Coordinates of C-alpha atoms in Angstrom, one line a residue:
X1 CA 0.0 0.0 0.0
X2 CA 1.4 3.4 -1.0
X3 CA 1.3 6.4 1.3
X4 CA -1.4 7.9 -0.9
X5 CA -3.6 4.8 -0.4
X6 CA -3.2 5.3 3.4
X7 CA -4.5 8.8 3.3
X8 CA -8.1 9.1 4.6
X9 CA -8.6 12.8 4.1
X10 CA -6.7 15.3 1.9
X11 CA -7.7 19.0 1.8
X12 CA -5.9 21.7 0.0
X13 CA -6.7 25.4 -0.6
X14 CA -9.8 25.4 1.6
X15 CA -11.2 28.9 2.1
X16 CA -14.3 30.3 3.8
X17 CA -15.4 33.9 4.2
X18 CA -18.2 35.4 6.3
X19 CA -18.9 38.8 5.0
X20 CA -15.7 40.8 5.5
X21 CA -14.1 38.2 7.7
X22 CA -11.8 35.6 6.1
X23 CA -12.3 32.6 8.5
X24 CA -10.3 30.1 6.4
X25 CA -7.5 31.0 3.9
X26 CA -5.7 28.3 1.9
X27 CA -6.0 25.6 4.5
X28 CA -4.4 22.2 3.7
X29 CA -4.3 19.0 5.7
X30 CA -3.6 15.3 5.2
X31 CA -4.9 12.6 7.5
X32 CA -3.4 9.1 7.5
X33 CA -5.5 6.1 8.3
X34 CA -5.5 4.7 11.8
X35 CA -4.0 7.9 13.5
X36 CA -5.2 10.5 15.9
X37 CA -4.7 14.0 14.7
X38 CA -5.0 17.2 16.8
X39 CA -6.1 20.4 15.2
X40 CA -4.9 23.2 17.5
X41 CA -5.0 27.0 17.5
X42 CA -6.4 29.9 19.6
X43 CA -10.1 30.7 19.8
X44 CA -11.1 32.3 16.5
X45 CA -8.4 30.6 14.5
X46 CA -11.1 28.7 12.4
X47 CA -10.9 25.2 13.8
X48 CA -14.6 24.6 14.1
X49 CA -15.2 26.4 10.9
X50 CA -12.8 23.9 9.2
X51 CA -14.8 21.1 10.8
X52 CA -18.1 22.6 9.5
X53 CA -16.6 22.9 6.0
X54 CA -15.2 19.3 5.7
X55 CA -18.5 17.9 7.0
X56 CA -20.8 19.9 4.7
X57 CA -22.3 22.2 7.3
X58 CA -20.7 25.2 5.6
X59 CA -20.2 25.3 1.8
X60 CA -16.6 26.3 1.2
X61 CA -15.6 29.2 -1.1
X62 CA -12.8 27.2 -2.6
X63 CA -10.6 24.2 -2.1
X64 CA -10.0 20.5 -3.1
X65 CA -11.4 17.7 -0.9
X66 CA -10.5 14.0 -1.2
X67 CA -12.0 11.4 1.1
X68 CA -10.6 7.8 0.9
X69 CA -9.1 8.5 -2.5
X70 CA -12.3 9.9 -4.0
X71 CA -12.9 13.6 -4.6
X72 CA -16.0 15.0 -2.8
X73 CA -17.8 18.3 -2.6
X74 CA -18.8 19.1 1.0
X75 CA -22.2 20.7 0.3
X76 CA -24.6 18.5 2.2
X77 CA -24.2 17.0 5.6
X78 CA -26.0 13.8 5.0
X79 CA -24.0 13.1 1.8
X80 CA -20.7 13.7 3.7
X81 CA -21.8 11.4 6.5
X82 CA -22.7 8.7 4.0
X83 CA -19.3 9.2 2.3
X84 CA -17.6 8.5 5.6
X85 CA -17.0 11.5 7.9
X86 CA -18.9 11.5 11.2
X87 CA -18.6 14.2 13.8
X88 CA -19.5 15.4 17.3
X89 CA -20.2 19.1 18.2
X90 CA -18.6 21.5 20.6
X91 CA -22.0 21.9 22.2
X92 CA -23.8 18.6 22.6
X93 CA -26.4 17.9 19.9
X94 CA -28.4 15.0 21.0
X95 CA -32.2 14.2 20.6
X96 CA -32.8 15.0 24.3
X97 CA -36.2 13.3 24.6
X98 CA -35.2 10.1 22.8
X99 CA -33.5 7.3 24.6
X100 CA -29.7 6.6 24.3
X101 CA -30.2 3.6 22.1
X102 CA -32.6 5.5 19.9
X103 CA -30.0 8.3 19.4
X104 CA -27.5 5.7 18.3
X105 CA -30.0 4.1 16.0
X106 CA -30.6 7.5 14.3
X107 CA -26.9 7.5 13.5
X108 CA -27.2 4.2 11.7
X109 CA -30.0 5.6 9.4
X110 CA -27.7 6.4 6.5
X111 CA -26.7 2.7 6.3
X112 CA -30.3 1.4 6.1
X113 CA -31.7 -0.1 2.9
X114 CA -35.3 -0.8 3.5
X115 CA -36.6 2.6 2.5
X116 CA -39.8 4.5 3.2
X117 CA -42.2 1.8 1.9
X118 CA -40.6 -0.8 4.1
X119 CA -40.8 1.5 7.1
X120 CA -44.5 2.4 6.5
X121 CA -45.7 -1.2 6.0
X122 CA -43.1 -2.7 8.4
X123 CA -42.1 -5.4 6.0
X124 CA -40.2 -8.5 7.2
X125 CA -37.0 -7.1 5.7
X126 CA -37.5 -3.8 7.5
X127 CA -38.2 -5.6 10.9
X128 CA -35.0 -7.7 10.4
X129 CA -33.0 -4.6 9.6
X130 CA -34.4 -2.7 12.5
X131 CA -33.5 -5.5 14.9
X132 CA -30.0 -5.6 13.6
X133 CA -29.6 -1.8 14.0
X134 CA -30.8 -2.0 17.6
X135 CA -28.4 -4.8 18.3
X136 CA -25.6 -2.8 16.8
X137 CA -26.6 0.3 18.7
X138 CA -26.5 -1.6 22.0
X139 CA -23.0 -2.9 21.1
X140 CA -21.8 0.7 20.5
X141 CA -23.3 1.9 23.8
X142 CA -21.4 -1.0 25.6
X143 CA -18.3 0.0 23.6
X144 CA -18.3 3.6 24.9
X145 CA -19.2 2.4 28.4
X146 CA -22.8 3.5 28.8
X147 CA -24.7 0.3 27.8
X148 CA -26.6 0.2 31.1
X149 CA -28.3 3.5 30.2
X150 CA -29.7 2.3 26.8
X151 CA -33.3 3.0 27.7
X152 CA -32.7 6.3 29.5
X153 CA -33.6 9.5 27.8
X154 CA -30.6 11.4 26.6
X155 CA -31.3 14.5 28.7
X156 CA -31.2 12.5 31.9
X157 CA -27.7 11.3 31.4
X158 CA -24.7 13.0 33.0
X159 CA -22.7 15.5 30.9
X160 CA -19.9 13.1 30.4
X161 CA -22.2 10.3 29.4
X162 CA -23.9 12.5 26.9
X163 CA -20.5 13.2 25.4
X164 CA -19.9 9.5 25.0
X165 CA -23.3 9.0 23.6
X166 CA -22.5 11.5 20.8
X167 CA -19.4 9.5 20.0
X168 CA -21.4 6.2 19.9
X169 CA -23.9 7.8 17.5
X170 CA -21.0 9.0 15.3
X171 CA -19.5 5.5 15.3
X172 CA -22.9 4.1 14.2
X173 CA -22.3 5.6 10.8
X174 CA -19.3 3.4 10.2
X175 CA -17.1 6.4 9.4
X176 CA -13.7 6.5 7.7
X177 CA -12.9 9.5 9.8
X178 CA -14.5 10.7 13.1
X179 CA -14.1 14.4 13.9
X180 CA -14.4 15.3 17.6
X181 CA -14.9 18.9 18.3
X182 CA -13.9 19.7 21.9
X183 CA -15.0 16.3 23.3
X184 CA -13.7 17.0 26.8
X185 CA -15.3 20.4 27.1
X186 CA -17.0 20.6 30.5
X187 CA -15.7 17.3 31.7
X188 CA -14.2 16.8 35.1
X189 CA -10.8 15.1 35.6
X190 CA -12.1 11.6 36.0
X191 CA -14.3 11.9 32.9
X192 CA -11.4 13.2 30.9
X193 CA -9.4 10.1 31.8
X194 CA -12.3 7.8 30.7
X195 CA -12.6 9.8 27.4
X196 CA -8.9 9.5 26.7
X197 CA -9.0 5.8 27.2
X198 CA -12.0 5.6 24.8
X199 CA -10.2 7.6 22.1
X200 CA -7.2 5.3 22.5
X201 CA -9.5 2.3 22.1
X202 CA -11.1 3.7 19.0
X203 CA -7.7 4.4 17.4
X204 CA -6.4 1.0 18.4
X205 CA -9.4 -0.6 16.6
X206 CA -8.3 1.0 13.4
X207 CA -10.4 4.2 13.3
X208 CA -9.0 7.5 12.2
X209 CA -9.7 10.6 14.5
X210 CA -9.4 14.3 13.9
X211 CA -9.6 16.1 17.3
X212 CA -10.1 19.7 18.3
X213 CA -9.1 20.0 22.0
X214 CA -7.5 22.8 24.1
X215 CA -6.5 20.5 26.9
X216 CA -3.0 19.1 26.2
X217 CA -3.5 16.0 28.3
X218 CA -6.1 14.7 25.9
X219 CA -4.0 15.5 22.8
X220 CA -0.5 14.4 23.9
X221 CA -0.5 10.6 23.6
X222 CA 0.4 9.4 20.0
X223 CA -1.3 12.5 18.5
X224 CA -0.1 14.2 15.4
X225 CA -0.8 17.9 15.1
X226 CA -1.9 20.5 12.6
X227 CA -2.0 24.2 13.6
X228 CA -4.6 26.7 12.4
X229 CA -3.6 30.4 12.7
X230 CA -6.1 33.2 12.4
X231 CA -6.6 34.2 8.7
X232 CA -7.5 37.8 9.4
X233 CA -4.9 39.6 11.5
X234 CA -6.6 42.9 10.6
X235 CA -9.6 41.9 12.7
X236 CA -7.7 42.3 15.9
X237 CA -6.9 38.6 16.4
X238 CA -3.5 38.9 18.0
X239 CA -4.3 36.8 21.0
X240 CA -5.4 38.1 24.4
X241 CA -2.8 39.0 27.0
X242 CA -2.8 37.0 30.1
X243 CA -3.8 39.2 33.0
X244 CA -4.2 38.1 36.6
X245 CA -7.8 39.1 37.6
X246 CA -8.1 41.2 40.7
X247 CA -8.9 39.2 43.7
X248 CA -12.5 39.6 44.8
X249 CA -13.4 40.9 48.2
X250 CA -13.1 37.9 50.5
X251 CA -15.8 36.9 53.0
X252 CA -19.3 38.4 52.8
X253 CA -21.5 41.0 54.3
X254 CA -24.0 39.3 56.6
X255 CA -26.1 42.5 56.7
X256 CA -26.5 42.7 52.9
X257 CA -29.9 42.0 51.3
X258 CA -30.6 38.5 50.2
X259 CA -31.5 38.8 46.5
X260 CA -31.9 35.1 45.8
X261 CA -32.9 32.3 48.2
X262 CA -33.3 28.7 47.4
X263 CA -35.0 26.4 50.0
X264 CA -35.3 22.7 49.8
X265 CA -35.3 22.7 46.0
X266 CA -36.2 19.3 44.4
X267 CA -36.2 18.6 40.7
X268 CA -36.9 15.3 38.9
X269 CA -36.6 14.0 35.4
X270 CA -39.3 11.3 35.4
X271 CA -38.3 8.9 38.1
X272 CA -34.8 10.3 38.4
X273 CA -34.3 12.8 41.3
X274 CA -31.7 15.2 39.9
X275 CA -31.8 17.8 42.7
X276 CA -32.6 16.6 46.3
X277 CA -33.5 19.4 48.6
X278 CA -30.9 22.0 47.8
X279 CA -30.8 25.2 49.8
X280 CA -28.5 28.3 49.4
X281 CA -28.7 32.1 49.1
X282 CA -27.0 34.9 47.2
X283 CA -26.7 38.3 48.8
X284 CA -26.5 41.6 47.1
X285 CA -23.0 42.4 45.7
X286 CA -21.7 38.8 46.2
X287 CA -20.1 36.4 43.7
X288 CA -21.2 33.0 44.8
X289 CA -19.8 29.9 43.1
X290 CA -21.6 26.6 42.8
X291 CA -19.2 23.8 42.1
X292 CA -19.4 20.0 41.7
X293 CA -18.9 17.1 39.3
X294 CA -20.8 16.7 36.1
X295 CA -24.2 15.2 36.9
X296 CA -24.3 16.8 40.4
X297 CA -27.3 18.9 39.5
X298 CA -25.8 22.4 39.1
X299 CA -27.3 23.2 35.7
X300 CA -30.6 21.7 36.6
X301 CA -30.6 24.0 39.7
X302 CA -30.1 27.1 37.6
X303 CA -32.8 26.0 35.1
X304 CA -35.2 25.5 38.0
X305 CA -34.4 28.9 39.4
X306 CA -35.0 30.6 36.1
X307 CA -38.2 28.8 35.3
X308 CA -36.8 26.6 32.6
X309 CA -37.3 23.4 34.5
X310 CA -40.4 22.5 36.6
X311 CA -39.8 22.3 40.4
X312 CA -41.0 19.2 42.2
X313 CA -40.8 20.6 45.7
X314 CA -39.2 23.5 47.6
X315 CA -39.1 27.1 46.8
X316 CA -37.2 30.0 45.2
X317 CA -37.4 33.6 46.4
X318 CA -36.1 36.5 44.4
X319 CA -36.1 40.0 45.9
X320 CA -38.1 38.6 48.8
X321 CA -40.9 37.2 46.7
X322 CA -41.6 33.6 45.7
X323 CA -41.1 33.0 42.0
X324 CA -41.8 29.3 41.6
X325 CA -43.8 28.8 38.5
X326 CA -42.9 32.1 36.8
X327 CA -41.5 31.9 33.2
X328 CA -38.0 32.7 32.3
X329 CA -39.1 35.7 30.2
X330 CA -40.9 37.2 33.2
X331 CA -37.9 36.7 35.5
X332 CA -35.6 38.3 32.9
X333 CA -37.8 41.4 33.0
X334 CA -37.3 41.5 36.8
X335 CA -33.5 41.3 36.5
X336 CA -32.9 37.6 37.0
X337 CA -30.8 36.8 33.9
X338 CA -28.9 33.6 32.9
X339 CA -26.1 32.9 30.5
X340 CA -26.8 29.3 29.6
X341 CA -24.4 26.4 29.2
X342 CA -23.7 26.3 25.5
X343 CA -24.1 30.0 25.0
X344 CA -27.5 30.0 23.3
X345 CA -26.8 32.8 20.8
X346 CA -29.0 33.6 17.9
X347 CA -26.7 32.1 15.2
X348 CA -28.5 33.7 12.2
X349 CA -28.5 37.2 13.7
X350 CA -25.6 39.6 13.9
X351 CA -23.7 40.5 17.0
X352 CA -25.5 43.8 17.3
X353 CA -28.9 42.1 16.8
X354 CA -28.1 39.6 19.5
X355 CA -27.2 42.4 21.9
X356 CA -30.5 44.2 21.1
X357 CA -32.4 41.0 21.9
X358 CA -30.9 41.2 25.4
X359 CA -32.5 44.6 25.7
X360 CA -35.8 43.5 24.3
X361 CA -37.8 44.3 27.5
X362 CA -36.3 47.7 27.9
X363 CA -38.0 51.0 27.0
X364 CA -35.3 53.5 28.1
X365 CA -33.1 55.6 26.0
X366 CA -29.7 54.1 27.1
X367 CA -29.6 51.0 25.1
X368 CA -27.0 52.2 22.6
X369 CA -24.9 53.4 25.6
X370 CA -25.0 49.9 27.1
X371 CA -24.0 48.4 23.7
X372 CA -21.0 50.6 23.8
X373 CA -20.2 49.4 27.3
X374 CA -20.4 45.8 26.2
X375 CA -18.1 46.6 23.3
X376 CA -15.7 48.2 25.8
X377 CA -15.6 44.9 27.7
X378 CA -15.3 42.8 24.6
X379 CA -13.5 44.9 21.8
X380 CA -13.6 41.9 19.5
X381 CA -17.4 42.1 19.4
X382 CA -17.2 45.7 18.2
X383 CA -14.8 44.8 15.4
X384 CA -17.3 42.2 14.2
X385 CA -20.6 43.9 15.0
X386 CA -22.2 43.0 11.7
X387 CA -21.0 39.4 11.6
X388 CA -23.5 36.6 12.1
X389 CA -23.1 35.0 15.6
X390 CA -23.1 31.5 14.2
X391 CA -19.9 32.2 12.3
X392 CA -17.8 33.2 15.3
X393 CA -15.6 31.0 17.5
X394 CA -16.7 29.4 20.7
X395 CA -14.9 32.0 22.8
X396 CA -16.4 34.9 20.8
X397 CA -19.9 33.4 21.2
X398 CA -19.3 33.2 24.9
X399 CA -18.4 36.9 25.0
X400 CA -21.6 37.6 23.0
X401 CA -23.8 35.6 25.4
X402 CA -22.4 37.4 28.4
X403 CA -22.8 40.8 26.6
X404 CA -26.4 40.0 25.7
X405 CA -27.2 39.1 29.3
X406 CA -25.6 42.4 30.5
X407 CA -27.9 44.3 28.1
X408 CA -30.8 43.2 30.3
X409 CA -29.2 45.1 33.2
X410 CA -29.4 42.1 35.6
X411 CA -29.8 42.4 39.3
X412 CA -28.5 38.8 39.6
X413 CA -26.5 37.3 36.8
X414 CA -26.4 33.5 36.6
X415 CA -23.4 32.1 34.6
X416 CA -23.5 28.4 33.6
X417 CA -20.0 27.1 32.7
X418 CA -18.7 30.2 31.0
X419 CA -15.3 28.8 30.4
X420 CA -16.4 25.5 28.9
X421 CA -14.6 24.5 25.7
X422 CA -12.3 27.6 25.6
X423 CA -8.6 27.9 25.2
X424 CA -6.5 28.7 28.3
X425 CA -5.9 32.2 27.0
X426 CA -9.7 32.8 26.4
X427 CA -10.5 31.3 29.8
X428 CA -8.2 33.9 31.4
X429 CA -10.1 36.6 29.5
X430 CA -13.6 35.3 30.5
X431 CA -12.7 35.1 34.2
X432 CA -11.1 38.6 34.0
X433 CA -14.4 39.9 32.6
X434 CA -16.5 38.0 35.2
X435 CA -14.4 39.7 37.9
X436 CA -14.8 43.1 36.2
X437 CA -18.6 42.7 36.0
X438 CA -18.6 41.7 39.7
X439 CA -16.4 44.7 40.7
X440 CA -18.9 47.0 38.9
X441 CA -21.6 45.8 41.4
X442 CA -23.4 43.0 39.6
X443 CA -24.4 40.1 41.9
X444 CA -23.3 36.8 40.3
X445 CA -24.1 33.1 40.8
X446 CA -21.5 31.2 39.0
X447 CA -21.6 27.5 38.0
X448 CA -18.2 26.4 36.8
X449 CA -16.3 23.2 36.2
X450 CA -13.0 25.0 36.8
X451 CA -13.4 24.9 40.5
X452 CA -10.0 26.6 41.2
X453 CA -10.8 29.7 39.2
X454 CA -14.4 29.9 40.4
X455 CA -13.4 29.8 44.1
X456 CA -10.6 32.3 43.6
X457 CA -13.2 34.8 42.6
X458 CA -16.0 33.8 44.9
X459 CA -17.0 35.5 48.1
X460 CA -18.7 32.3 49.1
X461 CA -19.2 28.9 47.5
X462 CA -21.3 25.8 47.7
X463 CA -20.3 22.2 46.7
X464 CA -22.9 19.9 45.1
X465 CA -22.7 16.2 45.0
X466 CA -25.4 13.9 43.6
X467 CA -28.1 16.6 43.8
X468 CA -27.3 17.8 47.3
X469 CA -25.2 20.6 48.8
X470 CA -22.5 18.9 50.9
X471 CA -20.2 21.8 51.7
X472 CA -20.4 25.6 51.9
X473 CA -18.1 28.4 53.0
X474 CA -16.0 31.4 52.0
X475 CA -14.4 30.9 48.6
X476 CA -10.8 30.9 50.0
X477 CA -11.7 28.4 52.8
X478 CA -13.2 26.0 50.2
X479 CA -10.2 26.5 47.9
X480 CA -7.9 25.5 50.8
X481 CA -10.1 22.6 52.0
X482 CA -8.2 19.2 51.4
X483 CA -11.5 17.4 50.5
X484 CA -12.3 20.0 47.8
X485 CA -8.7 20.0 46.5
X486 CA -8.7 16.2 46.3
X487 CA -12.1 15.9 44.6
X488 CA -12.1 18.9 42.2
X489 CA -8.5 20.1 41.8
X490 CA -6.8 16.8 41.3
X491 CA -4.6 17.0 44.4

């Protein structure tokens, strides 16, 4: 076999422009069969854009693409998947109300042969094929280590298990190349070890992997590298300087008004009790961190507070009034505003339009002044004010999500995993801005996987385990606690 026969993917001259921004310029890459490749570069370098191009999500402006020795045109996602490239996403894209095994079966759809008539009339051939697909789906769930959750709805799985479910669904397509976009984003240390072992197993079984990952520990073993640098230096993309954030005021003011009070909160997904009687409070001017492993119930708690998830029992008080049962839109009007995990930007709207959506409920004449303040916090957003949000990097979209929330002039700002999936330099920038926002007087409840950074900023913190608050205290005290350091800081 020649070296050319061993090449799974060959790309040359790939380019992609979004308006006035050149996201990709003359990008070339060669991927050899049976290897793990890492695609590295700072936020905004074009890594996810490159993934979107080779998988048909974005139509390239130019370039040559060869998969398994056959030229292909990446213009339709389903055609690229059938040709042999499967992928996962930076933000999890599962069918939340379908079971784990059904999600994997969907991935197998492109390899079915029975067709629409067979499905409608449930012919013997269709039934046999469906049974084989279900059997294969169960094998893949077992392979990635979550076989026991086959009949669980995807939304009830822990974050790490949802990541592995995405990989199982991608494997169901029998890909020549599997592209993993930030697969470890939001995972704790234990989950990252499990993921690395899974990637090694996939590679050892002859699969070829292209990996975007900021964490060096996941990339370093037997991983070849390609580097993407930013195509448009004129856009201000020269990297962000590392600056040590100011240390927040330690301790707390016991006399300050309690803005948010959670009492005995219980939340369930069907028969699964996700949050089990959680109680805590956030006082005016504080930055309170809520830390814990994936699956501990942190995001579910925030969703319950903001009216996005029904409450089974317990209560939530905001500004001294019970808010249980109120909708998220009504609470946002009152100043209780959340930046969700996964950013939740309006991808087909521009940066400026997204910011205006944050001010939707406002009738005052200071909206433009507040947009200017957001641009002051995030200069890169100003440079790209007319760019569509969906064409920006993960770090830039996180900036936008935070800026949009600030446009609502929050009394309490809830941040759900703001550093998830970002490069170390961008993580520094995000925490610097979180600290700046807090220093300007905004009260913050921060859910963050990066426990060390979260507790460094926090006046106070709470630790959640298996749906319960197990520890609480001043940020510095929790940061120095041996149990916390062992469980969440890897010491």
